[in-house]
mmCIF file of C-alpha atoms in Angstrom:
data_model
loop_
_atom_site.group_PDB
_atom_site.id
_atom_site.type_symbol
_atom_site.label_atom_id
_atom_site.label_comp_id
_atom_site.label_asym_id
_atom_site.label_seq_id
_atom_site.Cartn_x
_atom_site.Cartn_y
_atom_site.Cartn_z
ATOM 1 C CA MET A 1258 8.412 -10.570 -19.411
ATOM 2 C CA ALA A 1259 4.667 -10.039 -19.116
ATOM 3 C CA GLN A 1260 2.795 -13.188 -18.237
ATOM 4 C CA LEU A 1261 -0.685 -12.899 -19.792
ATOM 5 C CA LYS A 1262 -1.393 -16.637 -19.755
ATOM 6 C CA ASP A 1263 -4.171 -18.030 -21.919
ATOM 7 C CA ASP A 1264 -6.508 -15.598 -23.584
ATOM 8 C CA CYS A 1265 -8.505 -14.986 -20.409
ATOM 9 C CA PHE A 1266 -9.592 -11.476 -21.317
ATOM 10 C CA VAL A 1267 -11.454 -12.202 -24.535
ATOM 11 C CA GLY A 1268 -14.522 -10.007 -24.480
ATOM 12 C CA SER A 1269 -18.106 -11.170 -24.667
ATOM 13 C CA GLU A 1270 -21.501 -9.571 -24.359
ATOM 14 C CA ALA A 1271 -21.749 -10.684 -20.730
ATOM 15 C CA LEU A 1272 -20.507 -8.274 -18.086
ATOM 16 C CA THR A 1273 -17.806 -9.622 -15.765
ATOM 17 C CA PRO A 1274 -18.106 -8.907 -12.008
ATOM 18 C CA LEU A 1275 -15.130 -6.975 -10.676
ATOM 19 C CA ASN A 1276 -14.131 -9.492 -7.992
ATOM 20 C CA GLU A 1277 -14.180 -12.319 -10.513
ATOM 21 C CA ALA A 1278 -11.971 -10.308 -12.859
ATOM 22 C CA LEU A 1279 -9.473 -9.419 -10.121
ATOM 23 C CA GLU A 1280 -9.279 -13.035 -8.933
ATOM 24 C CA ASP A 1281 -8.599 -14.074 -12.527
ATOM 25 C CA LEU A 1282 -5.835 -11.473 -12.725
ATOM 26 C CA ALA A 1283 -4.231 -12.622 -9.496
ATOM 27 C CA ALA A 1284 -4.172 -16.225 -10.707
ATOM 28 C CA ARG A 1285 -2.758 -15.469 -14.151
ATOM 29 C CA LEU A 1286 -0.274 -12.650 -13.685
ATOM 30 C CA SER A 1287 3.231 -12.691 -12.268
ATOM 31 C CA PRO A 1288 5.860 -9.970 -11.709
ATOM 32 C CA ILE A 1289 7.641 -8.743 -14.812
ATOM 33 C CA ALA A 1290 10.077 -6.362 -13.134
ATOM 34 C CA ASP A 1291 13.715 -7.318 -12.593
ATOM 35 C CA VAL A 1292 15.220 -7.562 -9.113
ATOM 36 C CA GLU A 1293 17.992 -5.393 -7.713
ATOM 37 C CA THR A 1294 19.631 -5.008 -4.312
ATOM 38 C CA VAL A 1295 19.536 -1.525 -2.823
ATOM 39 C CA ALA A 1296 20.560 0.171 0.395
ATOM 40 C CA LEU A 1297 17.866 0.210 3.036
ATOM 41 C CA SER A 1298 17.879 4.004 2.875
ATOM 42 C CA ASP A 1299 16.819 3.790 -0.799
ATOM 43 C CA ALA A 1300 14.158 1.098 -0.389
ATOM 44 C CA LEU A 1301 11.147 3.135 0.753
ATOM 45 C CA SER A 1302 7.978 2.326 -1.265
ATOM 46 C CA ARG A 1303 9.727 -0.390 -3.278
ATOM 47 C CA PHE A 1304 8.266 -3.908 -3.513
ATOM 48 C CA LEU A 1305 10.275 -6.474 -1.566
ATOM 49 C CA ALA A 1306 11.465 -9.354 -3.782
ATOM 50 C CA GLU A 1307 12.477 -11.840 -1.062
ATOM 51 C CA ASP A 1308 11.274 -12.685 2.429
ATOM 52 C CA ILE A 1309 13.298 -11.049 5.185
ATOM 53 C CA VAL A 1310 14.222 -13.776 7.688
ATOM 54 C CA ALA A 1311 15.561 -12.721 11.082
ATOM 55 C CA GLY A 1312 19.136 -13.868 11.644
ATOM 56 C CA ARG A 1313 18.942 -12.973 15.330
ATOM 57 C CA ASN A 1314 16.514 -12.398 18.153
ATOM 58 C CA VAL A 1315 15.151 -8.916 18.772
ATOM 59 C CA PRO A 1316 15.916 -7.923 21.425
ATOM 60 C CA PRO A 1317 19.087 -10.053 21.295
ATOM 61 C CA HIS A 1318 19.174 -10.411 25.085
ATOM 62 C CA ASP A 1319 16.927 -9.924 28.091
ATOM 63 C CA ASN A 1320 16.848 -6.224 28.966
ATOM 64 C CA SER A 1321 15.195 -3.719 31.234
ATOM 65 C CA ALA A 1322 12.018 -2.005 30.071
ATOM 66 C CA VAL A 1323 12.495 0.906 32.496
ATOM 67 C CA ASP A 1324 15.023 2.929 34.436
ATOM 68 C CA GLY A 1325 15.127 1.339 37.872
ATOM 69 C CA TYR A 1326 16.658 -1.378 40.035
ATOM 70 C CA ALA A 1327 17.198 -5.033 39.085
ATOM 71 C CA VAL A 1328 16.864 -7.649 41.820
ATOM 72 C CA HIS A 1329 16.397 -11.365 42.440
ATOM 73 C CA PHE A 1330 12.690 -11.761 43.087
ATOM 74 C CA ASP A 1331 13.420 -14.415 45.714
ATOM 75 C CA ASP A 1332 15.357 -11.810 47.746
ATOM 76 C CA LEU A 1333 12.171 -9.805 48.333
ATOM 77 C CA ALA A 1334 10.129 -10.020 51.504
ATOM 78 C CA ALA A 1335 6.753 -11.662 51.111
ATOM 79 C CA ASP A 1336 5.056 -8.788 52.964
ATOM 80 C CA GLY A 1337 6.192 -5.220 53.484
ATOM 81 C CA ASP A 1338 9.181 -3.289 52.155
ATOM 82 C CA THR A 1339 12.554 -4.863 51.415
ATOM 83 C CA ARG A 1340 15.897 -3.147 52.085
ATOM 84 C CA LEU A 1341 18.755 -4.224 49.838
ATOM 85 C CA PRO A 1342 22.265 -2.775 49.538
ATOM 86 C CA LEU A 1343 23.039 -1.169 46.200
ATOM 87 C CA GLY A 1344 25.191 -3.070 43.715
ATOM 88 C CA GLY A 1345 26.746 -1.831 40.472
ATOM 89 C CA THR A 1346 25.253 0.237 37.657
ATOM 90 C CA ILE A 1347 24.192 -1.220 34.293
ATOM 91 C CA ALA A 1348 23.734 1.149 31.347
ATOM 92 C CA ALA A 1349 22.532 0.372 27.817
ATOM 93 C CA GLY A 1350 25.484 -0.883 25.798
ATOM 94 C CA HIS A 1351 27.584 -1.372 28.921
ATOM 95 C CA PRO A 1352 26.902 -4.777 30.500
ATOM 96 C CA LEU A 1353 27.833 -5.352 34.119
ATOM 97 C CA GLN A 1354 31.462 -6.497 34.330
ATOM 98 C CA GLU A 1355 31.566 -7.840 37.880
ATOM 99 C CA ALA A 1356 29.869 -10.971 39.163
ATOM 100 C CA VAL A 1357 26.336 -10.474 40.445
ATOM 101 C CA GLU A 1358 25.765 -10.962 44.161
ATOM 102 C CA ARG A 1359 22.513 -12.167 45.674
ATOM 103 C CA GLY A 1360 20.763 -9.787 48.016
ATOM 104 C CA ARG A 1361 21.668 -6.590 46.133
ATOM 105 C CA ALA A 1362 19.744 -4.060 44.034
ATOM 106 C CA TYR A 1363 21.501 -3.090 40.798
ATOM 107 C CA ARG A 1364 20.892 0.301 39.211
ATOM 108 C CA ILE A 1365 19.773 -0.371 35.622
ATOM 109 C CA PHE A 1366 18.657 1.805 32.711
ATOM 110 C CA THR A 1367 16.147 1.238 29.934
ATOM 111 C CA GLY A 1368 17.480 -1.143 27.276
ATOM 112 C CA ALA A 1369 20.417 -2.315 29.382
ATOM 113 C CA ALA A 1370 21.117 -6.048 29.306
ATOM 114 C CA MET A 1371 19.798 -7.897 32.329
ATOM 115 C CA PRO A 1372 22.700 -9.458 34.267
ATOM 116 C CA GLN A 1373 22.720 -13.183 34.980
ATOM 117 C CA GLY A 1374 20.551 -13.769 38.033
ATOM 118 C CA PRO A 1375 18.298 -10.752 38.650
ATOM 119 C CA ASP A 1376 14.904 -11.351 37.090
ATOM 120 C CA THR A 1377 12.752 -8.406 38.167
ATOM 121 C CA VAL A 1378 13.068 -4.629 37.797
ATOM 122 C CA PHE A 1379 11.527 -1.974 40.035
ATOM 123 C CA MET A 1380 10.760 1.374 38.413
ATOM 124 C CA GLN A 1381 12.957 4.085 39.895
ATOM 125 C CA GLU A 1382 9.849 6.101 40.817
ATOM 126 C CA ASP A 1383 8.791 3.318 43.198
ATOM 127 C CA VAL A 1384 12.152 2.989 44.967
ATOM 128 C CA THR A 1385 13.496 5.059 47.854
ATOM 129 C CA VAL A 1386 17.293 5.269 48.136
ATOM 130 C CA ASP A 1387 18.551 5.611 51.697
ATOM 131 C CA GLY A 1388 22.306 6.077 51.606
ATOM 132 C CA ASP A 1389 23.722 2.891 50.085
ATOM 133 C CA GLN A 1390 20.453 0.978 50.351
ATOM 134 C CA ALA A 1391 17.345 0.706 48.190
ATOM 135 C CA ILE A 1392 13.954 0.435 49.861
ATOM 136 C CA LEU A 1393 11.718 -1.684 47.623
ATOM 137 C CA PRO A 1394 7.926 -1.737 48.115
ATOM 138 C CA ALA A 1395 5.926 -4.949 48.198
ATOM 139 C CA GLY A 1396 3.507 -6.032 45.488
ATOM 140 C CA LEU A 1397 5.664 -6.374 42.362
ATOM 141 C CA LYS A 1398 5.316 -9.609 40.377
ATOM 142 C CA ARG A 1399 8.228 -11.818 39.347
ATOM 143 C CA GLY A 1400 9.632 -10.747 35.958
ATOM 144 C CA SER A 1401 8.084 -7.276 36.018
ATOM 145 C CA ASN A 1402 9.648 -4.690 33.670
ATOM 146 C CA ARG A 1403 11.898 -7.317 32.077
ATOM 147 C CA ARG A 1404 11.903 -7.747 28.300
ATOM 148 C CA PHE A 1405 12.920 -11.174 27.070
ATOM 149 C CA ALA A 1406 15.235 -12.029 24.185
ATOM 150 C CA GLY A 1407 13.179 -12.586 21.020
ATOM 151 C CA GLU A 1408 10.115 -10.959 22.558
ATOM 152 C CA ASP A 1409 9.780 -8.709 19.505
ATOM 153 C CA ILE A 1410 11.233 -10.957 16.782
ATOM 154 C CA GLU A 1411 12.365 -14.564 17.028
ATOM 155 C CA GLN A 1412 15.435 -15.713 15.126
ATOM 156 C CA GLY A 1413 14.381 -17.580 11.966
ATOM 157 C CA SER A 1414 10.985 -15.907 11.665
ATOM 158 C CA VAL A 1415 9.838 -14.008 8.560
ATOM 159 C CA VAL A 1416 10.008 -10.331 9.472
ATOM 160 C CA VAL A 1417 8.636 -8.871 6.225
ATOM 161 C CA ALA A 1418 7.171 -11.033 3.447
ATOM 162 C CA ALA A 1419 8.049 -10.730 -0.229
ATOM 163 C CA GLY A 1420 5.616 -8.523 -2.127
ATOM 164 C CA GLN A 1421 5.270 -5.946 0.636
ATOM 165 C CA ARG A 1422 5.523 -2.322 -0.441
ATOM 166 C CA LEU A 1423 8.137 -1.152 2.020
ATOM 167 C CA ARG A 1424 6.927 1.395 4.563
ATOM 168 C CA PRO A 1425 8.984 3.264 7.172
ATOM 169 C CA GLN A 1426 8.061 0.682 9.824
ATOM 170 C CA ASP A 1427 9.168 -2.149 7.510
ATOM 171 C CA LEU A 1428 12.556 -0.511 6.993
ATOM 172 C CA GLY A 1429 12.941 -0.062 10.732
ATOM 173 C CA VAL A 1430 12.199 -3.683 11.543
ATOM 174 C CA ILE A 1431 14.565 -4.876 8.778
ATOM 175 C CA ALA A 1432 17.313 -2.711 10.248
ATOM 176 C CA SER A 1433 16.581 -4.170 13.687
ATOM 177 C CA VAL A 1434 17.660 -7.635 12.499
ATOM 178 C CA GLY A 1435 20.959 -6.264 11.204
ATOM 179 C CA LEU A 1436 20.327 -5.850 7.468
ATOM 180 C CA ASP A 1437 21.269 -2.700 5.572
ATOM 181 C CA ARG A 1438 20.476 -3.900 2.020
ATOM 182 C CA VAL A 1439 17.393 -5.571 0.552
ATOM 183 C CA ALA A 1440 16.355 -7.205 -2.721
ATOM 184 C CA VAL A 1441 13.543 -5.229 -4.357
ATOM 185 C CA TYR A 1442 11.831 -5.175 -7.726
ATOM 186 C CA LYS A 1443 12.907 -2.469 -10.115
ATOM 187 C CA PRO A 1444 10.220 0.146 -10.849
ATOM 188 C CA LEU A 1445 7.957 -0.659 -13.770
ATOM 189 C CA ARG A 1446 8.760 1.374 -16.871
ATOM 190 C CA ALA A 1447 5.519 2.916 -18.116
ATOM 191 C CA ALA A 1448 4.684 4.931 -21.224
ATOM 192 C CA VAL A 1449 1.558 7.109 -21.423
ATOM 193 C CA PHE A 1450 0.019 8.760 -24.465
ATOM 194 C CA SER A 1451 -3.147 10.384 -25.756
ATOM 195 C CA THR A 1452 -4.669 10.594 -29.224
ATOM 196 C CA GLY A 1453 -7.387 12.663 -30.813
ATOM 197 C CA ASP A 1454 -7.542 15.675 -33.086
ATOM 198 C CA GLU A 1455 -9.530 17.528 -30.416
ATOM 199 C CA ILE A 1456 -6.926 16.982 -27.669
ATOM 200 C CA ARG A 1457 -4.487 19.768 -26.849
ATOM 201 C CA ASP A 1458 -1.655 19.932 -24.346
ATOM 202 C CA PRO A 1459 -2.145 22.585 -21.627
ATOM 203 C CA SER A 1460 0.926 24.352 -23.000
ATOM 204 C CA ASP A 1461 -0.934 24.986 -26.292
ATOM 205 C CA GLN A 1462 -4.041 26.911 -27.291
ATOM 206 C CA ALA A 1463 -7.403 25.111 -27.375
ATOM 207 C CA PRO A 1464 -9.601 26.507 -30.180
ATOM 208 C CA LEU A 1465 -13.352 25.895 -30.363
ATOM 209 C CA GLY A 1466 -14.122 22.171 -30.281
ATOM 210 C CA CYS A 1467 -10.852 21.255 -28.581
ATOM 211 C CA VAL A 1468 -10.123 20.288 -24.977
ATOM 212 C CA PHE A 1469 -7.005 20.203 -22.862
ATOM 213 C CA ASP A 1470 -5.519 16.793 -22.128
ATOM 214 C CA ALA A 1471 -6.361 16.130 -18.469
ATOM 215 C CA ASN A 1472 -6.305 12.331 -18.594
ATOM 216 C CA ARG A 1473 -2.675 12.008 -19.627
ATOM 217 C CA TYR A 1474 -1.506 14.096 -16.694
ATOM 218 C CA THR A 1475 -3.804 12.281 -14.275
ATOM 219 C CA VAL A 1476 -2.622 8.843 -15.397
ATOM 220 C CA MET A 1477 1.052 9.834 -15.343
ATOM 221 C CA ALA A 1478 0.675 11.195 -11.819
ATOM 222 C CA MET A 1479 -1.092 8.050 -10.592
ATOM 223 C CA LEU A 1480 1.662 5.885 -12.095
ATOM 224 C CA GLN A 1481 4.376 8.029 -10.528
ATOM 225 C CA ASP A 1482 2.546 7.813 -7.210
ATOM 226 C CA GLN A 1483 2.879 4.028 -7.475
ATOM 227 C CA GLY A 1484 6.621 4.269 -8.007
ATOM 228 C CA CYS A 1485 6.627 3.649 -11.758
ATOM 229 C CA SER A 1486 9.224 5.222 -14.011
ATOM 230 C CA VAL A 1487 7.007 7.147 -16.444
ATOM 231 C CA ASP A 1488 7.715 8.407 -19.951
ATOM 232 C CA ASP A 1489 5.322 10.859 -21.575
ATOM 233 C CA LEU A 1490 4.764 10.027 -25.244
ATOM 234 C CA GLY A 1491 2.600 13.120 -25.585
ATOM 235 C CA ILE A 1492 -0.382 13.442 -27.892
ATOM 236 C CA LEU A 1493 0.005 11.201 -30.916
ATOM 237 C CA PRO A 1494 -1.529 12.249 -34.243
ATOM 238 C CA ASP A 1495 -4.623 10.436 -35.503
ATOM 239 C CA ASP A 1496 -2.515 8.455 -37.910
ATOM 240 C CA GLU A 1497 -2.219 4.676 -37.732
ATOM 241 C CA THR A 1498 1.345 4.604 -39.027
ATOM 242 C CA ALA A 1499 2.554 7.165 -36.487
ATOM 243 C CA ILE A 1500 0.705 5.452 -33.623
ATOM 244 C CA SER A 1501 1.990 2.025 -34.636
ATOM 245 C CA SER A 1502 5.557 3.306 -34.789
ATOM 246 C CA ALA A 1503 5.274 4.949 -31.360
ATOM 247 C CA LEU A 1504 3.745 1.823 -29.803
ATOM 248 C CA LYS A 1505 6.366 -0.457 -31.332
ATOM 249 C CA SER A 1506 9.160 1.767 -30.036
ATOM 250 C CA ALA A 1507 7.582 2.063 -26.577
ATOM 251 C CA SER A 1508 7.065 -1.699 -26.268
ATOM 252 C CA ALA A 1509 10.787 -2.296 -26.753
ATOM 253 C CA SER A 1510 11.757 -0.177 -23.756
ATOM 254 C CA HIS A 1511 8.735 -0.256 -21.431
ATOM 255 C CA ASP A 1512 6.874 -2.798 -19.338
ATOM 256 C CA LEU A 1513 3.567 -0.983 -19.552
ATOM 257 C CA ILE A 1514 1.774 1.267 -22.056
ATOM 258 C CA ILE A 1515 -1.388 3.120 -20.999
ATOM 259 C CA THR A 1516 -3.858 5.346 -22.805
ATOM 260 C CA SER A 1517 -7.441 6.419 -22.218
ATOM 261 C CA GLY A 1518 -10.418 6.486 -24.535
ATOM 262 C CA GLY A 1519 -10.919 5.397 -28.116
ATOM 263 C CA VAL A 1520 -10.188 1.690 -27.802
ATOM 264 C CA SER A 1521 -13.517 0.192 -26.727
ATOM 265 C CA VAL A 1522 -15.397 -2.222 -28.949
ATOM 266 C CA GLY A 1523 -17.049 -0.432 -31.858
ATOM 267 C CA ASP A 1524 -14.704 2.533 -31.971
ATOM 268 C CA GLU A 1525 -13.152 3.253 -35.333
ATOM 269 C CA ASP A 1526 -9.872 4.168 -33.772
ATOM 270 C CA HIS A 1527 -6.289 4.049 -34.975
ATOM 271 C CA VAL A 1528 -5.034 2.972 -31.542
ATOM 272 C CA ARG A 1529 -7.158 -0.165 -31.630
ATOM 273 C CA THR A 1530 -6.033 -1.023 -35.140
ATOM 274 C CA ALA A 1531 -2.379 -0.324 -34.332
ATOM 275 C CA VAL A 1532 -2.382 -2.491 -31.200
ATOM 276 C CA LEU A 1533 -4.086 -5.364 -33.022
ATOM 277 C CA GLY A 1534 -1.505 -5.066 -35.783
ATOM 278 C CA LEU A 1535 1.365 -5.336 -33.311
ATOM 279 C CA GLY A 1536 0.051 -7.815 -30.754
ATOM 280 C CA LYS A 1537 -3.089 -8.781 -28.852
ATOM 281 C CA LEU A 1538 -5.983 -6.673 -27.642
ATOM 282 C CA HIS A 1539 -8.889 -8.021 -25.639
ATOM 283 C CA PHE A 1540 -11.955 -6.143 -24.524
ATOM 284 C CA TRP A 1541 -13.085 -6.648 -21.000
ATOM 285 C CA ARG A 1542 -16.619 -5.431 -20.264
ATOM 286 C CA LEU A 1543 -16.843 -5.077 -16.508
ATOM 287 C CA ALA A 1544 -20.057 -4.800 -14.520
ATOM 288 C CA ILE A 1545 -19.013 -1.452 -13.052
ATOM 289 C CA LYS A 1546 -19.975 2.221 -13.167
ATOM 290 C CA PRO A 1547 -18.258 4.448 -14.041
ATOM 291 C CA GLY A 1548 -16.054 2.570 -16.461
ATOM 292 C CA ARG A 1549 -17.104 -0.725 -17.984
ATOM 293 C CA PRO A 1550 -14.981 -0.942 -21.153
ATOM 294 C CA VAL A 1551 -11.362 -1.691 -20.274
ATOM 295 C CA ALA A 1552 -8.899 -2.866 -22.925
ATOM 296 C CA LEU A 1553 -6.051 -5.161 -21.975
ATOM 297 C CA GLY A 1554 -3.469 -6.236 -24.498
ATOM 298 C CA GLN A 1555 0.137 -7.057 -25.159
ATOM 299 C CA ILE A 1556 2.728 -5.751 -27.594
ATOM 300 C CA ASP A 1557 5.843 -7.910 -27.475
ATOM 301 C CA ASP A 1558 6.774 -7.974 -23.763
ATOM 302 C CA ALA A 1559 4.832 -4.829 -22.839
ATOM 303 C CA VAL A 1560 1.348 -4.876 -21.326
ATOM 304 C CA PHE A 1561 -1.122 -2.457 -22.915
ATOM 305 C CA ILE A 1562 -4.015 -0.983 -20.915
ATOM 306 C CA GLY A 1563 -6.753 1.115 -22.461
ATOM 307 C CA LEU A 1564 -8.883 2.993 -19.932
ATOM 308 C CA PRO A 1565 -12.259 4.673 -20.563
ATOM 309 C CA GLY A 1566 -12.078 8.217 -21.887
ATOM 310 C CA ASN A 1567 -14.265 10.122 -19.436
ATOM 311 C CA PRO A 1568 -11.972 11.692 -16.809
ATOM 312 C CA VAL A 1569 -13.745 10.284 -13.738
ATOM 313 C CA ALA A 1570 -14.047 6.851 -15.340
ATOM 314 C CA THR A 1571 -10.344 7.023 -16.187
ATOM 315 C CA MET A 1572 -9.422 7.611 -12.553
ATOM 316 C CA VAL A 1573 -11.860 5.086 -11.077
ATOM 317 C CA THR A 1574 -10.898 2.257 -13.430
ATOM 318 C CA PHE A 1575 -7.229 3.022 -12.838
ATOM 319 C CA MET A 1576 -7.760 2.781 -9.072
ATOM 320 C CA ARG A 1577 -9.917 -0.347 -9.077
ATOM 321 C CA VAL A 1578 -8.820 -2.238 -12.212
ATOM 322 C CA ALA A 1579 -5.466 -1.057 -13.548
ATOM 323 C CA LEU A 1580 -3.843 -0.539 -10.143
ATOM 324 C CA PRO A 1581 -4.290 -4.162 -8.992
ATOM 325 C CA LEU A 1582 -2.824 -5.279 -12.328
ATOM 326 C CA ILE A 1583 0.101 -2.873 -12.017
ATOM 327 C CA THR A 1584 0.710 -3.977 -8.424
ATOM 328 C CA LEU A 1585 0.928 -7.630 -9.462
ATOM 329 C CA LEU A 1586 3.225 -6.867 -12.392
ATOM 330 C CA ALA A 1587 5.452 -4.729 -10.150
ATOM 331 C CA GLY A 1588 5.908 -7.539 -7.621
ATOM 332 C CA GLY A 1589 3.282 -6.588 -5.042
ATOM 333 C CA ARG A 1590 0.935 -9.042 -3.377
ATOM 334 C CA ASP A 1591 -1.790 -6.916 -1.779
ATOM 335 C CA ILE A 1592 -4.274 -5.858 -4.459
ATOM 336 C CA SER A 1593 -7.350 -5.302 -2.288
ATOM 337 C CA PRO A 1594 -7.657 -1.804 -0.816
ATOM 338 C CA THR A 1595 -9.463 -1.491 2.507
ATOM 339 C CA CYS A 1596 -12.914 0.062 2.657
ATOM 340 C CA TYR A 1597 -14.295 1.518 5.882
ATOM 341 C CA SER A 1598 -17.882 1.330 7.078
ATOM 342 C CA VAL A 1599 -19.570 4.724 7.458
ATOM 343 C CA ALA A 1600 -23.135 6.004 7.454
ATOM 344 C CA SER A 1601 -24.679 7.339 4.265
ATOM 345 C CA ALA A 1602 -25.988 10.902 4.187
ATOM 346 C CA PHE A 1603 -27.760 10.532 0.838
ATOM 347 C CA THR A 1604 -30.369 8.604 -1.134
ATOM 348 C CA TYR A 1605 -29.282 6.568 -4.144
ATOM 349 C CA SER A 1606 -30.667 3.929 -6.521
ATOM 350 C CA LYS A 1607 -28.824 1.654 -8.943
ATOM 351 C CA LYS A 1608 -29.317 -1.362 -11.155
ATOM 352 C CA PRO A 1609 -28.618 -4.810 -9.693
ATOM 353 C CA GLY A 1610 -25.666 -6.813 -10.995
ATOM 354 C CA ARG A 1611 -23.346 -3.829 -11.293
ATOM 355 C CA ARG A 1612 -20.810 -2.384 -8.870
ATOM 356 C CA GLU A 1613 -20.895 1.394 -8.616
ATOM 357 C CA TRP A 1614 -18.715 4.051 -7.030
ATOM 358 C CA VAL A 1615 -20.145 7.313 -5.754
ATOM 359 C CA ARG A 1616 -17.875 10.318 -5.185
ATOM 360 C CA CYS A 1617 -18.144 11.348 -1.548
ATOM 361 C CA ARG A 1618 -16.542 13.213 1.294
ATOM 362 C CA LEU A 1619 -16.882 12.498 5.000
ATOM 363 C CA LEU A 1620 -18.536 14.801 7.499
ATOM 364 C CA ARG A 1621 -18.646 14.180 11.241
ATOM 365 C CA GLY A 1622 -21.955 15.159 12.810
ATOM 366 C CA LYS A 1623 -22.520 16.606 16.257
ATOM 367 C CA ASP A 1624 -23.293 13.053 17.369
ATOM 368 C CA GLY A 1625 -19.735 12.047 16.412
ATOM 369 C CA VAL A 1626 -20.879 9.791 13.552
ATOM 370 C CA LEU A 1627 -18.993 9.942 10.247
ATOM 371 C CA ARG A 1628 -21.334 10.266 7.278
ATOM 372 C CA ALA A 1629 -20.615 10.137 3.559
ATOM 373 C CA GLU A 1630 -21.915 13.130 1.622
ATOM 374 C CA LYS A 1631 -22.458 12.641 -2.128
ATOM 375 C CA TYR A 1632 -21.221 15.052 -4.792
ATOM 376 C CA SER A 1633 -24.078 16.914 -6.477
ATOM 377 C CA SER A 1634 -23.398 15.538 -9.978
ATOM 378 C CA SER A 1635 -22.804 11.944 -11.031
ATOM 379 C CA GLY A 1636 -21.438 12.749 -14.494
ATOM 380 C CA ALA A 1637 -18.348 10.754 -15.498
ATOM 381 C CA GLY A 1638 -16.847 13.843 -17.113
ATOM 382 C CA VAL A 1639 -16.924 16.047 -14.002
ATOM 383 C CA LEU A 1640 -13.282 15.784 -12.973
ATOM 384 C CA SER A 1641 -13.629 18.562 -10.390
ATOM 385 C CA SER A 1642 -15.778 16.138 -8.383
ATOM 386 C CA MET A 1643 -12.644 14.067 -7.708
ATOM 387 C CA VAL A 1644 -10.964 17.159 -6.256
ATOM 388 C CA TRP A 1645 -13.967 17.780 -4.005
ATOM 389 C CA ALA A 1646 -14.256 14.135 -2.922
ATOM 390 C CA GLN A 1647 -12.158 12.362 -0.298
ATOM 391 C CA GLY A 1648 -12.948 8.927 -1.672
ATOM 392 C CA LEU A 1649 -15.582 6.655 -3.148
ATOM 393 C CA VAL A 1650 -18.580 4.917 -1.638
ATOM 394 C CA GLU A 1651 -18.543 1.420 -3.127
ATOM 395 C CA LEU A 1652 -21.934 -0.202 -3.749
ATOM 396 C CA ASP A 1653 -21.760 -3.907 -4.543
ATOM 397 C CA GLU A 1654 -23.665 -5.779 -7.227
ATOM 398 C CA ASP A 1655 -26.593 -6.783 -4.992
ATOM 399 C CA ARG A 1656 -27.356 -3.355 -3.596
ATOM 400 C CA THR A 1657 -30.064 -1.378 -5.369
ATOM 401 C CA HIS A 1658 -31.268 1.256 -2.903
ATOM 402 C CA LEU A 1659 -29.580 3.472 -0.354
ATOM 403 C CA LYS A 1660 -31.100 5.850 2.158
ATOM 404 C CA PRO A 1661 -29.615 8.196 4.760
ATOM 405 C CA GLY A 1662 -28.322 6.306 7.775
ATOM 406 C CA ASP A 1663 -27.548 3.091 5.879
ATOM 407 C CA GLN A 1664 -24.049 1.718 6.381
ATOM 408 C CA VAL A 1665 -21.851 1.864 3.279
ATOM 409 C CA ASP A 1666 -18.282 0.950 2.343
ATOM 410 C CA PHE A 1667 -16.090 4.021 1.903
ATOM 411 C CA LEU A 1668 -12.819 3.749 -0.034
ATOM 412 C CA PRO A 1669 -10.530 6.686 0.860
ATOM 413 C CA PHE A 1670 -8.282 7.888 -1.938
ATOM 414 C CA SER A 1671 -5.394 7.307 0.482
ATOM 415 C CA GLU A 1672 -6.036 3.553 0.131
ATOM 416 C CA VAL A 1673 -5.249 3.677 -3.583
ATOM 417 C CA SER A 1674 -2.290 6.033 -3.413
ATOM 418 C CA LYS A 1675 1.160 5.254 -2.075
#
């Protein structure tokens, strides 16, 4: 069930800073998705529901880091080469069966368990074999090329924490502690729709005054990229009864309902009226550009999100506002994407007190420095700019001027996609 505690999103004339809003979200929201146990092979990109605690050491025993010869360090001469007779052979998965004798060099392969006694391994490249003897050079330190039990993972330690979106490396480390199934959150069930007499699906004709519905496809794709199970409600007619019926039906079978445009304060819109008639709708005026008006509501157990209508604003507010919310609801814990410091290649001015995102791509100069190049237009309706761009330069509330060479925070699109 959605946990929108206390009416924390009631709108006011004041603009809310983004960080303050996200901190409020993190404190007030909890996962709404159910938990299921799946095979490790089916867990990629799912949110982990429980900590993974190691039931064993990794590696489980001391082992050799190289192909070579295992010896007792105390059998080596202090100065000069040491000659030792060869002992048995130890391969990975085949521990030495006979008792170890002092004063011998045992052939050992990478990953093979160290026998009781020998504590140091010479790399085979450094050893000369003369008949049944190994000639070992001086200079190796005690314990060289020996990996200790638990060196990678100690028994009882948390290997992967709950809330992690499982990556290939996470699955590998979980397998290394002997687990083949994990508890994960089920994907959020999301419904997406558009409204407007001027909106047409790309499969239809668009007469004069009409536009094709780009936002619905963009939002559905971004939700699918986050692992959500997405249902397309299509383009709903501008009729309050029809919209109300569709929303009521969607809320019974979905965790999340998203639309774009037409629900900001002041709009005479059937979506706004329908949502208010079925549940709660709060208007959240954020100190951001593009974007600002974001509607957050609830219909029964489903969370409703209304994004701005301009295509670029739709994408940016999804990435920086809706996505953290969706991540929390889906069971994730990391809602802060990483920005990277690069040099600016452009001049820019903005108002104080507002966070802004500038569409940019990175170019590496002959001096090796990465610089962010700005798209030629800043219009919030220029969706092609998001195709051209590789990410967004994020300018915080206090910054008002930017000149070439200044350091800026660059948010790659890869940081806000799976």
